mmCIF file of C-alpha atoms in Angstrom:
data_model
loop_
_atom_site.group_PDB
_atom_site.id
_atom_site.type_symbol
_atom_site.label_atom_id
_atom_site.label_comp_id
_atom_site.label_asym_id
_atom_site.label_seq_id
_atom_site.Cartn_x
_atom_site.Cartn_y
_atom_site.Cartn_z
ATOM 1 C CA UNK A 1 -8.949 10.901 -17.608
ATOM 2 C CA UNK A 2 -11.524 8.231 -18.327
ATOM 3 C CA UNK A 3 -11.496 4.483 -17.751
ATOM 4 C CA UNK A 4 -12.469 3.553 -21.654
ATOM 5 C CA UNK A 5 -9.418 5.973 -22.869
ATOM 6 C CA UNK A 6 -6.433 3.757 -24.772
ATOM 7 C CA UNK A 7 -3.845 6.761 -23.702
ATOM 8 C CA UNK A 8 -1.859 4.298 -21.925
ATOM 9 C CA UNK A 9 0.359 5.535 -19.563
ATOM 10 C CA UNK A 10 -0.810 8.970 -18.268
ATOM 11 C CA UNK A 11 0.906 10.491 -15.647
ATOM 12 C CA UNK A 12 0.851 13.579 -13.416
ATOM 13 C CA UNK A 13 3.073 14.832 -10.274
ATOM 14 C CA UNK A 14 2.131 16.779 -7.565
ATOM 15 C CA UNK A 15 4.770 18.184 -5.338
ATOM 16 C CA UNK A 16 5.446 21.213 -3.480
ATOM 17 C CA UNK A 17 6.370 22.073 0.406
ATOM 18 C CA UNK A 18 5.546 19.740 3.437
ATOM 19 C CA UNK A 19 2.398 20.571 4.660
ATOM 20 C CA UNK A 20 1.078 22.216 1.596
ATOM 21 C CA UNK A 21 -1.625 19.973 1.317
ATOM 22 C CA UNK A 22 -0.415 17.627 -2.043
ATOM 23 C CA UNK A 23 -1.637 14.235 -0.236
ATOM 24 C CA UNK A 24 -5.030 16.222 0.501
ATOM 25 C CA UNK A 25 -5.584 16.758 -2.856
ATOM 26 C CA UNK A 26 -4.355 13.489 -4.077
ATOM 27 C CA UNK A 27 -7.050 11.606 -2.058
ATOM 28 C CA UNK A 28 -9.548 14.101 -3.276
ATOM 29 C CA UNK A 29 -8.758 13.570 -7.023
ATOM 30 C CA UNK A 30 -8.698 9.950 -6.085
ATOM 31 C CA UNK A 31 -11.834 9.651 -4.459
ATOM 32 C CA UNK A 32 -13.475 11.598 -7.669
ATOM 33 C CA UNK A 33 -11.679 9.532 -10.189
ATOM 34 C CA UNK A 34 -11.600 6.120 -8.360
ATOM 35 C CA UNK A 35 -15.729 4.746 -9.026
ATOM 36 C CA UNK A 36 -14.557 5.492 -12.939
ATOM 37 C CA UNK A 37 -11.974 2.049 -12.596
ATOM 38 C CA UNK A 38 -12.764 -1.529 -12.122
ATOM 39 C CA UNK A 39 -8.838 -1.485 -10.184
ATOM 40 C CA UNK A 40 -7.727 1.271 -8.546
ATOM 41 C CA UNK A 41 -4.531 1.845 -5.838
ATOM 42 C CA UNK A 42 -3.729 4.572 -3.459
ATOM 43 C CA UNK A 43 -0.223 3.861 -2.065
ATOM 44 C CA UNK A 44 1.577 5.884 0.241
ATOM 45 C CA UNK A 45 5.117 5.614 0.476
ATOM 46 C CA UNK A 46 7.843 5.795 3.232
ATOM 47 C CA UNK A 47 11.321 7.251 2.937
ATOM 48 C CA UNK A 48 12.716 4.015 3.370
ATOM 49 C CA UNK A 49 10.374 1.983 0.945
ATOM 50 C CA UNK A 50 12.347 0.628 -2.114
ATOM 51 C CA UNK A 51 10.845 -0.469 -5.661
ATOM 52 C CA UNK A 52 9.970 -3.972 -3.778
ATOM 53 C CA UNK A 53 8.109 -2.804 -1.451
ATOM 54 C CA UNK A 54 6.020 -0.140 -3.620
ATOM 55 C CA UNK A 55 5.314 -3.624 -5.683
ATOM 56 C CA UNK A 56 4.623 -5.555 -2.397
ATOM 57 C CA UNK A 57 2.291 -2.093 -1.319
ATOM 58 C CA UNK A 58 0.409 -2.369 -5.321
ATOM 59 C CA UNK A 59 0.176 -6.089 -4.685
ATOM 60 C CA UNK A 60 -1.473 -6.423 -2.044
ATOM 61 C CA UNK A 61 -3.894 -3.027 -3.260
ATOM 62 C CA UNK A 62 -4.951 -5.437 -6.466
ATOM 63 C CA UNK A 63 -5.091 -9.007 -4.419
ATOM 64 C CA UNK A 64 -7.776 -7.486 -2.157
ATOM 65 C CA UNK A 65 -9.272 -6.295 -5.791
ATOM 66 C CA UNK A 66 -9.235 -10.095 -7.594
ATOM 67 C CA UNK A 67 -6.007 -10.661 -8.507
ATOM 68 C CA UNK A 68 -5.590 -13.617 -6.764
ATOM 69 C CA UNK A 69 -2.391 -15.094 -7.848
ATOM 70 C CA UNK A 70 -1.003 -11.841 -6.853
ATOM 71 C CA UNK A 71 1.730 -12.754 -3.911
ATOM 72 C CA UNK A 72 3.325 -10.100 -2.045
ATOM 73 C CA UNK A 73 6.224 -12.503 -1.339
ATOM 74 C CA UNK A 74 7.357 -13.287 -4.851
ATOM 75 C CA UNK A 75 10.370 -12.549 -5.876
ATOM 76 C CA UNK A 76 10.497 -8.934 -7.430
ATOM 77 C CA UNK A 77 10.938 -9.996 -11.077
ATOM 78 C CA UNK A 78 8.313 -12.936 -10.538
ATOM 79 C CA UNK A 79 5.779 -9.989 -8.981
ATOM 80 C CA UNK A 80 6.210 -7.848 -11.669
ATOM 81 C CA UNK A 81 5.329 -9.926 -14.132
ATOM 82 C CA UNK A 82 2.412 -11.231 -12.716
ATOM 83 C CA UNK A 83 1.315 -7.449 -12.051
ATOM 84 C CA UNK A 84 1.868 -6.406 -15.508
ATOM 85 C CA UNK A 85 -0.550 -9.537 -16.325
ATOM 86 C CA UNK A 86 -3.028 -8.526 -13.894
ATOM 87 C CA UNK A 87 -3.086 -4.726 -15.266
ATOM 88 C CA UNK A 88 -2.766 -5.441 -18.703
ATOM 89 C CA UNK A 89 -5.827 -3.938 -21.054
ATOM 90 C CA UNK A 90 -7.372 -2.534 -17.929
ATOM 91 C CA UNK A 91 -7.600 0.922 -17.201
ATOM 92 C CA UNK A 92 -6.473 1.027 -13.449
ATOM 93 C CA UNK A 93 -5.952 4.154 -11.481
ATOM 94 C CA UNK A 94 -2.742 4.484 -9.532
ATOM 95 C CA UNK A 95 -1.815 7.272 -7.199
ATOM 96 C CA UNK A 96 1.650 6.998 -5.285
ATOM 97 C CA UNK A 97 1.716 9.191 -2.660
ATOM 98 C CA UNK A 98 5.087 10.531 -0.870
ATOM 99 C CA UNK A 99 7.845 9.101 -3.756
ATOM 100 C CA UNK A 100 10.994 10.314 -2.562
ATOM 101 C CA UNK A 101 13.240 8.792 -5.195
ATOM 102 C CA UNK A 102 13.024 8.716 -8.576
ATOM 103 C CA UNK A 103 14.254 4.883 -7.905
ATOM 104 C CA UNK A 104 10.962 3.608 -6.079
ATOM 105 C CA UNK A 105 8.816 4.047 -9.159
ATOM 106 C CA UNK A 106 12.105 1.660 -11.127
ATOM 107 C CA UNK A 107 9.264 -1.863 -10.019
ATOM 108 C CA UNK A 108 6.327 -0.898 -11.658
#
């Protein structure tokens, strides 16, 4: 995984039994990884959090990072749009910790 790499999308999933250390090891990887990327997000999730608020959680990640017409209280189609802008032809680094649906990744 390097910042100047065109793969894309690259993806990679972590899971396993509470306790077993996965977010451990996802902040390690991160903290390696993350001085590689211009933009970089660690977001942890709660049960409850639906695909607005992982958007609202990676919004306000890449506001604090320059995207400043990045607005946590946009509408969701409105903030995903804008965040797609934002990310666009830059390598960012993205680590979602605790998903537990399938459904929360559906906003980004």
């Amino acid at each position: 995984l390097h910042p100047d790499s065109k793969a894309g999308r690259l993806g990679t999933w972590i899971h396993g039994l509470g306790g077993s250390g996965k977010t451990t090891l996802a902040k390690l990887l991160f903290n390696r990884l993350a001085p590689g990327f211009a933009h970089r997000a660690f977001i942890s999730l709660d049960p409850g959090d639906g695909s607005k608020q992982v958007q609202q959680h990676l919004a306000g990640a890449l506001a604090a990072q320059g995207a400043s017409n990045v607005n946590q209280q946009l509408p969701a189609a409105q903030l995903l749009t804008i965040l797609q802008d934002f990310v666009r032809d830059k390598a960012v680094l993205l680590v979602i910790d605790n998903v537990w649906r399938a459904e929360q990744l559906d906003g980004i």
